PDB file of C-alpha atoms and ligand atoms in Angstrom:
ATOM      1  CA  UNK A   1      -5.556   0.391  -7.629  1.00  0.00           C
ATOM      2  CA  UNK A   2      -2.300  -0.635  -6.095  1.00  0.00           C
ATOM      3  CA  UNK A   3      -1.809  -0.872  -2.374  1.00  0.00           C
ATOM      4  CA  UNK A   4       2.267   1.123  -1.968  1.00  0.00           C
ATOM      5  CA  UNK A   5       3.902  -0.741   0.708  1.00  0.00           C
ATOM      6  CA  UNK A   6       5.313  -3.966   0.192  1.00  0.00           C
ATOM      7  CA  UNK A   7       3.378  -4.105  -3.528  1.00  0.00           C
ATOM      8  CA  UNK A   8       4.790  -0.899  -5.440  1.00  0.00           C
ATOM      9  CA  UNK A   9       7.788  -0.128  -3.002  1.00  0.00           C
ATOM     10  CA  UNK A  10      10.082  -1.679  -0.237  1.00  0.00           C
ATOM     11  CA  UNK A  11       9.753   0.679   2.277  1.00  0.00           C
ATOM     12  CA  UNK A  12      10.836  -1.192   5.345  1.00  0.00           C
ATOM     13  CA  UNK A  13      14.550  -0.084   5.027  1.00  0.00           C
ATOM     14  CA  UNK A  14      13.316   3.958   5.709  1.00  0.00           C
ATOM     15  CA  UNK A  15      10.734   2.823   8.224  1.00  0.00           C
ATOM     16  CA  UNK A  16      12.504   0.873  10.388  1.00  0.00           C
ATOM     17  CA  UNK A  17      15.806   3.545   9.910  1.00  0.00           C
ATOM     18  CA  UNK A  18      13.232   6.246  11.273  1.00  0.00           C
ATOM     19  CA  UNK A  19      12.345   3.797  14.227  1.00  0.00           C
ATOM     20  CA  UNK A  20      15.947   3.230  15.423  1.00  0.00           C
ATOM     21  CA  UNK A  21      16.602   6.899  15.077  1.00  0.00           C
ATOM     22  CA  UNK A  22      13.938   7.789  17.623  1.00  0.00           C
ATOM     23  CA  UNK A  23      14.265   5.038  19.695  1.00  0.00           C
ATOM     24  CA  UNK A  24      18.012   5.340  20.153  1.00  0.00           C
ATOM     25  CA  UNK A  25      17.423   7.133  23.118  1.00  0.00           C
ATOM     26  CA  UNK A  26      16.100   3.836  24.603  1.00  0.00           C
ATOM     27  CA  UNK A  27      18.872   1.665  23.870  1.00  0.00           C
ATOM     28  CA  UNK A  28      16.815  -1.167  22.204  1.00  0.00           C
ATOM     29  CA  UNK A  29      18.744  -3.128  19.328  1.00  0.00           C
ATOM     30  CA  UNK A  30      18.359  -2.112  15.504  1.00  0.00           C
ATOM     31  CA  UNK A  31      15.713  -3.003  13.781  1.00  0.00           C
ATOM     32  CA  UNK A  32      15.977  -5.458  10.749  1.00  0.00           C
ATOM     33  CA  UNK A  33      13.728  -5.397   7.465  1.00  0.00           C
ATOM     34  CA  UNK A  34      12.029  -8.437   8.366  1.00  0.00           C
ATOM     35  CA  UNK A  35      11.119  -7.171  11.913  1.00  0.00           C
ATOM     36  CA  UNK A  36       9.949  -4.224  10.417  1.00  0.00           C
ATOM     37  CA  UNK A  37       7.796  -5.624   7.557  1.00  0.00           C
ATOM     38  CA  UNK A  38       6.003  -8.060  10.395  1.00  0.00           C
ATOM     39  CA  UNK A  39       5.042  -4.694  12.010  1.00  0.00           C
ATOM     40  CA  UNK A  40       3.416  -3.365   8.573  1.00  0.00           C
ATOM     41  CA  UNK A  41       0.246  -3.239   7.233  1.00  0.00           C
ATOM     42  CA  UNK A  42      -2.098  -0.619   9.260  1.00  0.00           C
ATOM     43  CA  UNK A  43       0.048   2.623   9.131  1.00  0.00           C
ATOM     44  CA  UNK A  44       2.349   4.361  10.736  1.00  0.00           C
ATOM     45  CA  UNK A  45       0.980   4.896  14.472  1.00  0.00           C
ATOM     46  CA  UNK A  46      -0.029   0.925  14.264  1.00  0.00           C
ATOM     47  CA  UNK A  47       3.669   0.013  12.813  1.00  0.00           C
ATOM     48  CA  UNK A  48       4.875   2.279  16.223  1.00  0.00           C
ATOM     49  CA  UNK A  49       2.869   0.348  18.604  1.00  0.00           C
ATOM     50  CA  UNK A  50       3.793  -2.663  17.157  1.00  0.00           C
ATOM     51  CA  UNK A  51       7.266  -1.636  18.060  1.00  0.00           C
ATOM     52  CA  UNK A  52       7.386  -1.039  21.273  1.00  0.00           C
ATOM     53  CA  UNK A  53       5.677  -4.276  22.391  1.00  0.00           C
ATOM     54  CA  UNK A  54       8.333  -6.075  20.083  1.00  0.00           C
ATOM     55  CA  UNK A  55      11.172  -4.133  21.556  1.00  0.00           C
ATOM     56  CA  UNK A  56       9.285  -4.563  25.087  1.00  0.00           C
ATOM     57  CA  UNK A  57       9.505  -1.076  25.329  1.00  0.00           C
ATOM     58  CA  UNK A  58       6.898  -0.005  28.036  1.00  0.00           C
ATOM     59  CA  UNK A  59       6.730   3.931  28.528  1.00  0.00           C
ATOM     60  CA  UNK A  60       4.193   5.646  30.167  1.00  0.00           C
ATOM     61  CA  UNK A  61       1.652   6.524  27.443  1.00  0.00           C
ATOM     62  CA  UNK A  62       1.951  10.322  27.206  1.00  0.00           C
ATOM     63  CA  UNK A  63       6.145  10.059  26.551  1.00  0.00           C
ATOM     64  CA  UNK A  64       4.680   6.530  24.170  1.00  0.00           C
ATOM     65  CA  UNK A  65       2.674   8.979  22.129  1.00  0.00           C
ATOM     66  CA  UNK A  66       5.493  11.624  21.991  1.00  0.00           C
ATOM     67  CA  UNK A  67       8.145   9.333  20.368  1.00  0.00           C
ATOM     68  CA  UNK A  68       5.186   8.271  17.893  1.00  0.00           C
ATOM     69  CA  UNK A  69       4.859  11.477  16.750  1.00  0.00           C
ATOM     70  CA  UNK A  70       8.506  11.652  16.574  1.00  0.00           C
ATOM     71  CA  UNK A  71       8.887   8.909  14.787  1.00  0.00           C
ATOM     72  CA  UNK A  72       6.421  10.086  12.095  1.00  0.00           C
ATOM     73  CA  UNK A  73       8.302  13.341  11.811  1.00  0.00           C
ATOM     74  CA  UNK A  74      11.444  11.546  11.706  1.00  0.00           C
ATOM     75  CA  UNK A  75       9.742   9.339   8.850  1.00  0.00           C
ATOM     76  CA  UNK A  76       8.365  12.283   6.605  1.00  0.00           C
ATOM     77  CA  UNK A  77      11.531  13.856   6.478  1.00  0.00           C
ATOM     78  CA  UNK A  78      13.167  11.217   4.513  1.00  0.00           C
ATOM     79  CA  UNK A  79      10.785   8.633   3.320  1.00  0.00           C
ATOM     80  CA  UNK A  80      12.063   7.223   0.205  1.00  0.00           C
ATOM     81  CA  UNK A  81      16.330   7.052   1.075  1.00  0.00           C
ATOM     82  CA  UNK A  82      16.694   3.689   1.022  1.00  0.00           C
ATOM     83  CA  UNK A  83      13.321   2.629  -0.345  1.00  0.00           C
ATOM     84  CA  UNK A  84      13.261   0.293  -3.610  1.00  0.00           C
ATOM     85  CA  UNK A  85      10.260  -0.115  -6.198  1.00  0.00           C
ATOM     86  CA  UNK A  86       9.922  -3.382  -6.743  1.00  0.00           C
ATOM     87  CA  UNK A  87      11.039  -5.129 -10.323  1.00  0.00           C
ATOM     88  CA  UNK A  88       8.248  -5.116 -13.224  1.00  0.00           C
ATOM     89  CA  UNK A  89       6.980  -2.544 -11.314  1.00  0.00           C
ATOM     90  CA  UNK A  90       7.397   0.800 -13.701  1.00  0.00           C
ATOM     91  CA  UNK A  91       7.020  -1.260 -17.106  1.00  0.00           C
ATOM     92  CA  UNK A  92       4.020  -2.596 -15.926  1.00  0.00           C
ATOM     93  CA  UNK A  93       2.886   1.042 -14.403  1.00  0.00           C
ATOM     94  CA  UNK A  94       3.825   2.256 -17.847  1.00  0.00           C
ATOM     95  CA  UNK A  95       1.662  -0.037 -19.804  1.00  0.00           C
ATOM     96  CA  UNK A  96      -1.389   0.951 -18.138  1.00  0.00           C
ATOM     97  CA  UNK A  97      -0.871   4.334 -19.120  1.00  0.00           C
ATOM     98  CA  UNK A  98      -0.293   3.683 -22.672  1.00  0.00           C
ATOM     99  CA  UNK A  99      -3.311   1.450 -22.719  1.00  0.00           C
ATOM    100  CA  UNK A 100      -5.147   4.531 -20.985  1.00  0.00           C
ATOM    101  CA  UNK A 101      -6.348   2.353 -17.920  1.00  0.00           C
ATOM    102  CA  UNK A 102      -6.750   4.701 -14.975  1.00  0.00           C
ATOM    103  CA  UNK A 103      -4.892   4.183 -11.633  1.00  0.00           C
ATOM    104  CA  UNK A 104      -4.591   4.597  -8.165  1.00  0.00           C
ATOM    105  CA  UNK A 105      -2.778   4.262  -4.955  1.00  0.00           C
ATOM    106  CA  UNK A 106      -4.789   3.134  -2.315  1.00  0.00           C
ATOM    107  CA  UNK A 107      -2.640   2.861   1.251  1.00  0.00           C
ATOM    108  CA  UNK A 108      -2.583   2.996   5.020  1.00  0.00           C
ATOM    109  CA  UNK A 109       0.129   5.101   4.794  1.00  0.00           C
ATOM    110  CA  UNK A 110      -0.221   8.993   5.660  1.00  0.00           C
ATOM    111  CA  UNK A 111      -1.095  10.411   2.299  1.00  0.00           C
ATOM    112  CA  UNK A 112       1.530  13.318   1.974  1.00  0.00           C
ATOM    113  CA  UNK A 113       4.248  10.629   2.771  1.00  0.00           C
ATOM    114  CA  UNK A 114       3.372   8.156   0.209  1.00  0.00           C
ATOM    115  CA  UNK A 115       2.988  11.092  -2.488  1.00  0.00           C
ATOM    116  CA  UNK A 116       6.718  11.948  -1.222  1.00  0.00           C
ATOM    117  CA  UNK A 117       7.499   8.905  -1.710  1.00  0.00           C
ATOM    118  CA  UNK A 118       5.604   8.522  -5.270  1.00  0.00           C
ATOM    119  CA  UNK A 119       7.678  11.614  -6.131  1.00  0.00           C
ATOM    120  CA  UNK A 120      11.116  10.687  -4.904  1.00  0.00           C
ATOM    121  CA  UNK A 121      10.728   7.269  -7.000  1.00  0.00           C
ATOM    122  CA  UNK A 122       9.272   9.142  -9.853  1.00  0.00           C
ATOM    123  CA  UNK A 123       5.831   7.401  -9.939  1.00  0.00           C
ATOM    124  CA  UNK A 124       3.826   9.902  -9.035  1.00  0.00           C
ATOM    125  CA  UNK A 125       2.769  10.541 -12.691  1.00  0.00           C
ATOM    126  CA  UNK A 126       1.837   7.211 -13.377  1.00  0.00           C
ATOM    127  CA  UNK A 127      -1.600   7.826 -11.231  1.00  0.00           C
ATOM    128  CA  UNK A 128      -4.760  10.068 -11.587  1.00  0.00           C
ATOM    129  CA  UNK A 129      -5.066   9.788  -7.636  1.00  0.00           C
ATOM    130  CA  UNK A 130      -3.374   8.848  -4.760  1.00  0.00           C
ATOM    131  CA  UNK A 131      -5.140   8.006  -1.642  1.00  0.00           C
ATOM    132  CA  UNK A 132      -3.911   7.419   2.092  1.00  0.00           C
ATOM    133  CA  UNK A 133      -4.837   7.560   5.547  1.00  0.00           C
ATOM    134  CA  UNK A 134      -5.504  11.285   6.441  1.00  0.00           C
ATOM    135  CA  UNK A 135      -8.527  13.068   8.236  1.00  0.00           C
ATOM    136  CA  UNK A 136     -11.738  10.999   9.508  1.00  0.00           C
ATOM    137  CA  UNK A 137     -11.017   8.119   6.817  1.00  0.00           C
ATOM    138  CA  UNK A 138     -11.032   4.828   8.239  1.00  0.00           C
ATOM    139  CA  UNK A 139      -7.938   2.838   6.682  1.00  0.00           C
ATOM    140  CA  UNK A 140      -8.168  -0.818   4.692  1.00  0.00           C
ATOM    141  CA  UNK A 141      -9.519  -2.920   5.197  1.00  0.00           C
ATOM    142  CA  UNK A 142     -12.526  -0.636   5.512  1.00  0.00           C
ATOM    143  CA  UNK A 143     -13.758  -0.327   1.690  1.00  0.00           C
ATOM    144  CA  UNK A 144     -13.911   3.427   2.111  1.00  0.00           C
ATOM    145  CA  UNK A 145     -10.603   3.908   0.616  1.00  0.00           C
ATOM    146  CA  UNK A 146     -11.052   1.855  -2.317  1.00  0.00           C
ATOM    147  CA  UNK A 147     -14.299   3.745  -3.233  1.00  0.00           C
ATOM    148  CA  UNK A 148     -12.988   7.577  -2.483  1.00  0.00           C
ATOM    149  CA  UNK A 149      -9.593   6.184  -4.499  1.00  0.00           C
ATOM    150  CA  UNK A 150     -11.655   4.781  -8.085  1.00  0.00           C
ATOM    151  CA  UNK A 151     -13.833   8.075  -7.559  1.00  0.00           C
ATOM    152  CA  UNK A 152     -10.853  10.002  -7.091  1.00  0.00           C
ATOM    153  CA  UNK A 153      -9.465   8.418 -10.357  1.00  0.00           C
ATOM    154  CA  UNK A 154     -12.768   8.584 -12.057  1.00  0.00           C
ATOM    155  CA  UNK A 155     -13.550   5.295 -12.528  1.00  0.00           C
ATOM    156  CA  UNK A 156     -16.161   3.004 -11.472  1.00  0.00           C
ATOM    157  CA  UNK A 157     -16.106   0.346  -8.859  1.00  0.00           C
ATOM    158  CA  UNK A 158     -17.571  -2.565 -11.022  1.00  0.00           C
ATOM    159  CA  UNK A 159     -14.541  -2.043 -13.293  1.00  0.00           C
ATOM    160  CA  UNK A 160     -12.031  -1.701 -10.246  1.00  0.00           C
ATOM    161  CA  UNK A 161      -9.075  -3.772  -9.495  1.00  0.00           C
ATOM    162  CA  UNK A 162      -7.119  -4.083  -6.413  1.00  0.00           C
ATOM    163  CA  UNK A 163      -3.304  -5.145  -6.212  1.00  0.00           C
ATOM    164  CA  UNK A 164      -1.833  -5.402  -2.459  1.00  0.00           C
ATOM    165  CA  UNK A 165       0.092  -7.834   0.308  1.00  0.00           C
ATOM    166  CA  UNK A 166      -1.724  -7.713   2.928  1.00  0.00           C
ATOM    167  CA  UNK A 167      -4.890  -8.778   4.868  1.00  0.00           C
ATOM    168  CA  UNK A 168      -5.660  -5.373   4.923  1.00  0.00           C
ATOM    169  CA  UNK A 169      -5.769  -5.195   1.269  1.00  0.00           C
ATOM    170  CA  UNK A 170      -7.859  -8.488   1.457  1.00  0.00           C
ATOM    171  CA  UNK A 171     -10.262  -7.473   3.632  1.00  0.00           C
ATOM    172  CA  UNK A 172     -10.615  -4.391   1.901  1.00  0.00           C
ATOM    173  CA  UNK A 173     -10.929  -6.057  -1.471  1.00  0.00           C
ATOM    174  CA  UNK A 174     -14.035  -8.452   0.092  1.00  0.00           C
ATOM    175  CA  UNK A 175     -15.457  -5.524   1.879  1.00  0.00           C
ATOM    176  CA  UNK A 176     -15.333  -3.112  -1.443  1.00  0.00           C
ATOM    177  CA  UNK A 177     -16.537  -6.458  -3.699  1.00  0.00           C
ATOM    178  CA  UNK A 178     -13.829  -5.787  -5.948  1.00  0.00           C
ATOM    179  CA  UNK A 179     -11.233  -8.332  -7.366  1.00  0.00           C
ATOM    180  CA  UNK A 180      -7.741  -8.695  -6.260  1.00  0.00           C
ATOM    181  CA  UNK A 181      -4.475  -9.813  -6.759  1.00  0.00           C
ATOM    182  CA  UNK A 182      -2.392 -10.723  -4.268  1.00  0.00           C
ATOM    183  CA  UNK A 183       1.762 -10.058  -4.273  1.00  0.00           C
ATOM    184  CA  UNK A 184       3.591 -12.896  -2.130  1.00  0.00           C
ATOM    185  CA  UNK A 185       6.766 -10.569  -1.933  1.00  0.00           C
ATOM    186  CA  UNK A 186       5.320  -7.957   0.299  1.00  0.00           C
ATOM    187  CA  UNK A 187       4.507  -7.786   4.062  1.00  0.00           C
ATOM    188  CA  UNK A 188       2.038 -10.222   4.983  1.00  0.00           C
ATOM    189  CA  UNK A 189       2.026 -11.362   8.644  1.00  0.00           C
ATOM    190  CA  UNK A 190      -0.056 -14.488   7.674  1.00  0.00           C
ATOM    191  CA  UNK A 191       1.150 -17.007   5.067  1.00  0.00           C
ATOM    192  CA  UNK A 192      -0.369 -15.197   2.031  1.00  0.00           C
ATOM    193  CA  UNK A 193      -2.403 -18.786   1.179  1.00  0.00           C
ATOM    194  CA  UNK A 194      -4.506 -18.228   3.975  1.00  0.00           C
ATOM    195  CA  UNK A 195      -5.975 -15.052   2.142  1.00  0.00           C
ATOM    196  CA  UNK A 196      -8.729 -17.082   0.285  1.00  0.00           C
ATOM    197  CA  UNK A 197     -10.176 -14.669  -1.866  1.00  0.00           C
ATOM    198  CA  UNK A 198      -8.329 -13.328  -4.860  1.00  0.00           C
ATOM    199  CA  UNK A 199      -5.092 -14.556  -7.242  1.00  0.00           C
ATOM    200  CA  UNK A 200      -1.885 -14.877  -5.673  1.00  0.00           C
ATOM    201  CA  UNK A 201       1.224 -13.872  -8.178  1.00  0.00           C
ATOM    202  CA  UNK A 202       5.041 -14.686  -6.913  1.00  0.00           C
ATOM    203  CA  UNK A 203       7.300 -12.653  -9.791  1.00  0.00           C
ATOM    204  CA  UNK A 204       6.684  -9.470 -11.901  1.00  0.00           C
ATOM    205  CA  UNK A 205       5.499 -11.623 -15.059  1.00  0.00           C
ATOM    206  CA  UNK A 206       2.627 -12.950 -13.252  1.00  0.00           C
ATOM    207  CA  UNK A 207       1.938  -9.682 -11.702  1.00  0.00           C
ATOM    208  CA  UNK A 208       1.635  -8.411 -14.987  1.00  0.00           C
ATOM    209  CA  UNK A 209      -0.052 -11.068 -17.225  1.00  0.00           C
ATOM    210  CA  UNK A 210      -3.193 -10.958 -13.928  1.00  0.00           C
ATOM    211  CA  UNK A 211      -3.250  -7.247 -14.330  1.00  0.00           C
ATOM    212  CA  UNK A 212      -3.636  -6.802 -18.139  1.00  0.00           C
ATOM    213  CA  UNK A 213      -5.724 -10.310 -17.840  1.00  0.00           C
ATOM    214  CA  UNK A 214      -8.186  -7.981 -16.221  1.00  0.00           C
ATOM    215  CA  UNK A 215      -7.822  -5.023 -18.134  1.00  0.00           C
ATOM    216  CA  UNK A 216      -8.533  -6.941 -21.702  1.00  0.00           C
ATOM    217  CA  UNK A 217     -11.477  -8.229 -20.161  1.00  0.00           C
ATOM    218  CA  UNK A 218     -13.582  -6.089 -22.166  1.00  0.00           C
ATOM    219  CA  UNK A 219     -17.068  -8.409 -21.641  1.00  0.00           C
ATOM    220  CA  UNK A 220     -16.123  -8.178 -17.335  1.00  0.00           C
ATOM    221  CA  UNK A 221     -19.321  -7.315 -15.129  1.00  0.00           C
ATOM    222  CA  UNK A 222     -18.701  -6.689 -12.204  1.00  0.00           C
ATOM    223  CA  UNK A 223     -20.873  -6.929  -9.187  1.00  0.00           C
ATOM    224  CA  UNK A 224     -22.814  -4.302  -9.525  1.00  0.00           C
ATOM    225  CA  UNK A 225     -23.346  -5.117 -13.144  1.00  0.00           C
ATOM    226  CA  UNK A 226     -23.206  -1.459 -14.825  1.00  0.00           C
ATOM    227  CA  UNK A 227     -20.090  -1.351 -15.909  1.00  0.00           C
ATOM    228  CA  UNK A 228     -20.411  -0.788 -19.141  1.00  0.00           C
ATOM    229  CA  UNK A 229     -18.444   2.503 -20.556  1.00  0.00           C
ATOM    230  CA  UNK A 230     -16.686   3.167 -17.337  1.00  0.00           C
ATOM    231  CA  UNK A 231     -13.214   2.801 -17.449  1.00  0.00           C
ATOM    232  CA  UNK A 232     -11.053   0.775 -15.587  1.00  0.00           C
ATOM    233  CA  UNK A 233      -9.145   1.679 -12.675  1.00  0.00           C
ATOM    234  CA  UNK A 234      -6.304  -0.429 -11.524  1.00  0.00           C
TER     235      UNK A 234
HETATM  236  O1  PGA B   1       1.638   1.991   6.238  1.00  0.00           O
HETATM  237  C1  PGA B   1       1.379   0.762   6.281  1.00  0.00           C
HETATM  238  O2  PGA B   1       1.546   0.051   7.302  1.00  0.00           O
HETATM  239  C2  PGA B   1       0.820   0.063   5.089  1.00  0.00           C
HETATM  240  O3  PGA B   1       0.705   0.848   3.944  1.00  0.00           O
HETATM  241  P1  PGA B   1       0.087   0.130   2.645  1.00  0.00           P
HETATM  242  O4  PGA B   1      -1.404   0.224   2.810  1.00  0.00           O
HETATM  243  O5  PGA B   1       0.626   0.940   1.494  1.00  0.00           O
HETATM  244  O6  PGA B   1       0.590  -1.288   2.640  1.00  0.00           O
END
């Protein structure tokens, strides 16, 4: 399973152009990628919040929710304009499907935006499910995610790996008891060292000798120990 935002894709530059276009009636200064990626991590309606304390924006909560939901409109219309999937990204995505491993997209973002976004980079193909924040699921780091995305996939959670950035996708990973590799390019508030649990890669080589490191481990158990015959799901 791989986490979208700030692993797969840079998404900042559409995020934060959706941001300025709503808050423009405000008057509050543009907003750059790396203020943007600090906000990241727990969706959309966190990323707004976030926002407006960093802009020290402070509206009265009914017009506060209003511009959220603007800004999520604004968002959805054009979610992948100036986005960029990251390098290694679709050879590595593409070697997975050869080697028949199944895969997933686990994220906090809305679900029909990151399957836009999937299909306006031309990904979407490379996974047998995509899975985002939508309905009554909690988001990451809550494990629910991880399980409904390898049963989505049809795989099996004691041959599950999880690729992300941030301590969402950490806590997640703990809370699901599945492996994880960590991507130091993404959007991690914290210094990614202080995520203890899981391998950290810092360039698409590493990134992909971890992955297929896991997938050729064809003697793996898992914690739940019944792995055998299921496939993986990455
Ligand atoms: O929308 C977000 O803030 C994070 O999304 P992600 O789970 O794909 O990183």
């Amino acid at each position: 399973m791989f986490d979208l935002d700030g692993t797969l894709v840079h998404t900042v530059p559409d995020i934060a152009a959706a941001l300025d276009e709503v808050l423009a009636l405000y008057s509050v200064g543009p907003t750059s990628e790396d203020e943007a990626a600090s906000m990241m991590g727990d969706g959309l309606s966190e990323f707004f919040w976030r926002a407006l304390t960093s802009k020290r924006l402070n509206l009265p909560a009914d017009e506060a929710d209003a511009a959220r939901r603007r800004f999520i409109a604004c968002y959805a219309k054009a979610p992948a304009r100036r986005s960029r999937v990251y390098p290694g990204i679709y050879a590595l995505l593409q070697e997975l499907r050869q080697r028949n491993v199944r895969t997933a997209v686990c994220t906090n973002k809305i679900e029909e935006i990151a399957r836009t976004i999937l299909q306006d980079m031309r990904l979407v193909n490379c996974f047998d499910a995509v899975v985002g924040a939508g309905g009554d699921r909690p988001m990451k780091p809550d494990p629910r995610p991880v399980q409904e995305a390898v049963t989505r996939a049809g795989g099996h959670m004691a041959r599950a790996l999880l690729v992300g950035d941030t301590s969402a996708d950490h806590g997640a990973a703990i809370a699901a008891r599945v492996p994880l590799v960590l991507v130091d390019y993404g959007y991690s508030h914290l210094p990614i060292s202080a995520l203890t649990y899981g391998i950290i890669v810092d360039n698409p080589k590493s990134l992909h000798d971890a992955v297929m490191r896991f997938v050729g481990m064809e003697d793996y158990r898992g914690p739940d120990a019944e792995a055998e015959h299921h496939p993986s799901v990455v």
